Amino acid sequence: MRVNISKKQTRGPFVRKVEELSGQNLMVCYQCGKCSAGCPAVSEMDILPNMIIRFAQLGFKDELLKSKAIWVCASCLTCNSRCPKGINIAEVIEAIRQILLRKREDHVKVEKLTDKEKGDVPPIALVSNFRKFTS
Ligand code: SF4
Ligand code: SF4
């Protein structure tokens, strides 16, 4: 697959917004993968946490906003504690969710979950989704 990456994209409004909302410097990530290695939700993610950071560095807005992973993330903060560069990955993921939510597009319809799904989903993930209705 051929990918074109321009400075306009990597320093564009999307990357700057993610950095502003998350308070993180995306450029210090060196792709060690420790965030993904410790993530308890990684088996359900289409884009791994270290890939989310790389995509955010590169301004891959559409790929991130369409991803399932940003909603699978349970905000458990394990990745934050493992990052040797001190990046708060969970805040970066929350920033991406916020960008989408501010467009009033929701991915998870909590009210449509079955009782079984509600029983299977970690409570913190449900809380994370309910929180989205409070803004
Ligand atoms: S905060 Fe999200 S991405 Fe980080 S370890 Fe927890 S579930 Fe995985
Ligand atoms: S742990 Fe930190 S430096 Fe390593 S890949 Fe994840 S975000 Fe990047």
Short mmCIF file of C-alpha atoms and ligand atoms in Angstrom, two decimals:
data_model
loop_
_atom_site.label_atom_id
_atom_site.label_comp_id
_atom_site.label_asym_id
_atom_site.label_seq_id
_atom_site.Cartn_x
_atom_site.Cartn_y
_atom_site.Cartn_z
CA MET A 1 0.00 0.00 0.00
CA ARG A 2 1.35 3.39 -0.94
CA VAL A 3 0.96 6.15 1.65
CA ASN A 4 1.65 9.81 0.95
CA ILE A 5 2.65 11.84 3.97
CA SER A 6 3.07 15.59 3.78
CA LYS A 7 4.21 18.16 6.32
CA LYS A 8 0.83 19.82 5.83
CA GLN A 9 -0.76 16.63 7.13
CA THR A 10 1.63 15.91 10.02
CA ARG A 11 1.47 19.49 11.28
CA GLY A 12 -2.11 20.07 10.21
CA PRO A 13 -5.13 21.06 12.30
CA PHE A 14 -6.07 17.49 13.25
CA VAL A 15 -2.67 16.69 14.78
CA ARG A 16 -2.57 20.02 16.55
CA LYS A 17 -6.09 19.49 17.93
CA VAL A 18 -5.22 16.03 19.27
CA GLU A 19 -2.13 17.47 20.97
CA GLU A 20 -4.09 20.41 22.35
CA LEU A 21 -6.97 18.33 23.75
CA SER A 22 -4.73 15.59 25.15
CA GLY A 23 -1.91 17.82 26.35
CA GLN A 24 0.56 15.32 24.88
CA ASN A 25 3.53 15.69 22.57
CA LEU A 26 2.88 12.95 20.02
CA MET A 27 6.27 13.31 18.40
CA VAL A 28 8.21 11.76 21.31
CA CYS A 29 6.73 8.29 20.69
CA TYR A 30 9.40 5.98 19.28
CA GLN A 31 7.12 3.00 18.70
CA CYS A 32 8.47 0.67 21.37
CA GLY A 33 5.04 -1.00 21.61
CA LYS A 34 4.94 -1.22 25.41
CA CYS A 35 1.53 0.47 25.50
CA SER A 36 0.01 -2.19 23.26
CA ALA A 37 1.79 -5.02 25.04
CA GLY A 38 0.07 -4.15 28.31
CA CYS A 39 -3.36 -3.14 27.04
CA PRO A 40 -6.11 -5.49 28.31
CA ALA A 41 -8.43 -4.57 25.44
CA VAL A 42 -6.00 -5.06 22.59
CA SER A 43 -7.55 -8.29 21.31
CA GLU A 44 -10.70 -6.35 20.37
CA MET A 45 -8.92 -3.43 18.73
CA ASP A 46 -8.54 -2.90 15.00
CA ILE A 47 -5.73 -0.39 15.57
CA LEU A 48 -3.34 -1.07 18.46
CA PRO A 49 -2.54 1.72 20.95
CA ASN A 50 0.99 2.28 19.55
CA MET A 51 -0.55 2.45 16.06
CA ILE A 52 -3.08 5.01 17.29
CA ILE A 53 -0.18 7.20 18.36
CA ARG A 54 1.59 6.70 15.02
CA PHE A 55 -1.58 7.44 13.05
CA ALA A 56 -2.10 10.56 15.16
CA GLN A 57 1.51 11.68 14.52
CA LEU A 58 0.94 11.28 10.81
CA GLY A 59 -2.46 12.97 10.76
CA PHE A 60 -4.40 9.89 9.66
CA LYS A 61 -7.66 11.50 10.74
CA ASP A 62 -10.15 9.37 8.83
CA GLU A 63 -8.55 6.09 9.89
CA LEU A 64 -8.64 7.13 13.54
CA LEU A 65 -12.15 8.55 13.55
CA LYS A 66 -13.48 5.39 11.88
CA SER A 67 -11.62 2.98 14.14
CA LYS A 68 -13.29 0.63 16.57
CA ALA A 69 -10.31 0.82 18.90
CA ILE A 70 -11.02 4.32 20.20
CA TRP A 71 -14.33 3.00 21.60
CA VAL A 72 -12.92 -0.30 22.83
CA CYS A 73 -10.40 1.55 24.99
CA ALA A 74 -11.66 1.37 28.58
CA SER A 75 -9.53 4.27 29.83
CA CYS A 76 -7.82 1.94 32.30
CA LEU A 77 -4.56 3.95 32.01
CA THR A 78 -2.31 0.86 31.90
CA CYS A 79 -0.70 2.17 28.73
CA ASN A 80 0.08 5.50 30.39
CA SER A 81 1.94 3.77 33.18
CA ARG A 82 4.00 1.69 30.75
CA CYS A 83 5.14 4.37 28.32
CA PRO A 84 8.87 5.06 28.71
CA LYS A 85 8.40 8.45 27.06
CA GLY A 86 5.70 9.55 29.49
CA ILE A 87 2.96 9.84 26.88
CA ASN A 88 -0.57 9.59 28.25
CA ILE A 89 -1.96 7.42 25.48
CA ALA A 90 -5.40 7.18 27.09
CA GLU A 91 -5.69 10.98 26.91
CA VAL A 92 -4.76 10.89 23.24
CA ILE A 93 -7.52 8.33 22.62
CA GLU A 94 -9.99 10.44 24.61
CA ALA A 95 -9.02 13.47 22.53
CA ILE A 96 -9.80 11.55 19.34
CA ARG A 97 -13.16 10.49 20.76
CA GLN A 98 -13.87 14.10 21.71
CA ILE A 99 -13.15 15.32 18.19
CA LEU A 100 -15.73 12.85 16.90
CA LEU A 101 -18.26 13.53 19.65
CA ARG A 102 -18.07 17.24 19.03
CA LYS A 103 -19.32 16.42 15.55
CA ARG A 104 -22.25 14.73 17.33
CA GLU A 105 -21.45 11.35 15.81
CA ASP A 106 -21.60 8.49 18.26
CA HIS A 107 -20.24 5.01 17.67
CA VAL A 108 -21.59 3.05 20.61
CA LYS A 109 -25.32 3.10 21.24
CA VAL A 110 -25.45 2.17 24.91
CA GLU A 111 -29.25 2.07 24.89
CA LYS A 112 -29.17 -0.61 22.18
CA LEU A 113 -26.87 -3.04 24.01
CA THR A 114 -28.48 -6.35 24.93
CA ASP A 115 -28.50 -7.54 28.54
CA LYS A 116 -25.82 -10.08 27.60
CA GLU A 117 -23.64 -7.39 26.03
CA LYS A 118 -24.09 -5.20 29.09
CA GLY A 119 -23.00 -8.14 31.23
CA ASP A 120 -19.96 -8.84 29.07
CA VAL A 121 -18.69 -5.27 28.73
CA PRO A 122 -16.31 -4.14 31.49
CA PRO A 123 -18.19 -1.63 33.71
CA ILE A 124 -15.52 1.01 33.15
CA ALA A 125 -16.14 0.81 29.41
CA LEU A 126 -19.87 1.43 29.95
CA VAL A 127 -19.10 4.37 32.25
CA SER A 128 -16.77 5.68 29.57
CA ASN A 129 -19.62 5.64 27.07
CA PHE A 130 -22.26 7.07 29.40
CA ARG A 131 -19.89 9.94 30.10
CA LYS A 132 -20.19 10.91 26.46
CA PHE A 133 -23.83 11.86 26.95
CA THR A 134 -23.07 14.40 29.65
CA SER A 135 -21.46 17.14 27.53
S1 SF4 B 1 -6.31 3.06 28.50
FE1 SF4 B 1 -7.19 2.10 26.67
S2 SF4 B 1 -5.46 1.81 25.25
FE2 SF4 B 1 -4.61 2.19 27.31
S3 SF4 B 1 -4.25 0.16 28.19
FE3 SF4 B 1 -6.28 0.84 28.88
S4 SF4 B 1 -7.74 0.04 27.36
FE4 SF4 B 1 -5.66 -0.08 26.45
S1 SF4 B 2 4.71 3.01 25.03
FE1 SF4 B 2 4.93 5.21 24.53
S2 SF4 B 2 6.77 5.35 23.24
FE2 SF4 B 2 6.16 3.19 23.28
S3 SF4 B 2 4.82 2.94 21.46
FE3 SF4 B 2 3.48 3.41 23.19
S4 SF4 B 2 3.21 5.66 23.12
FE4 SF4 B 2 5.01 5.15 21.87
#
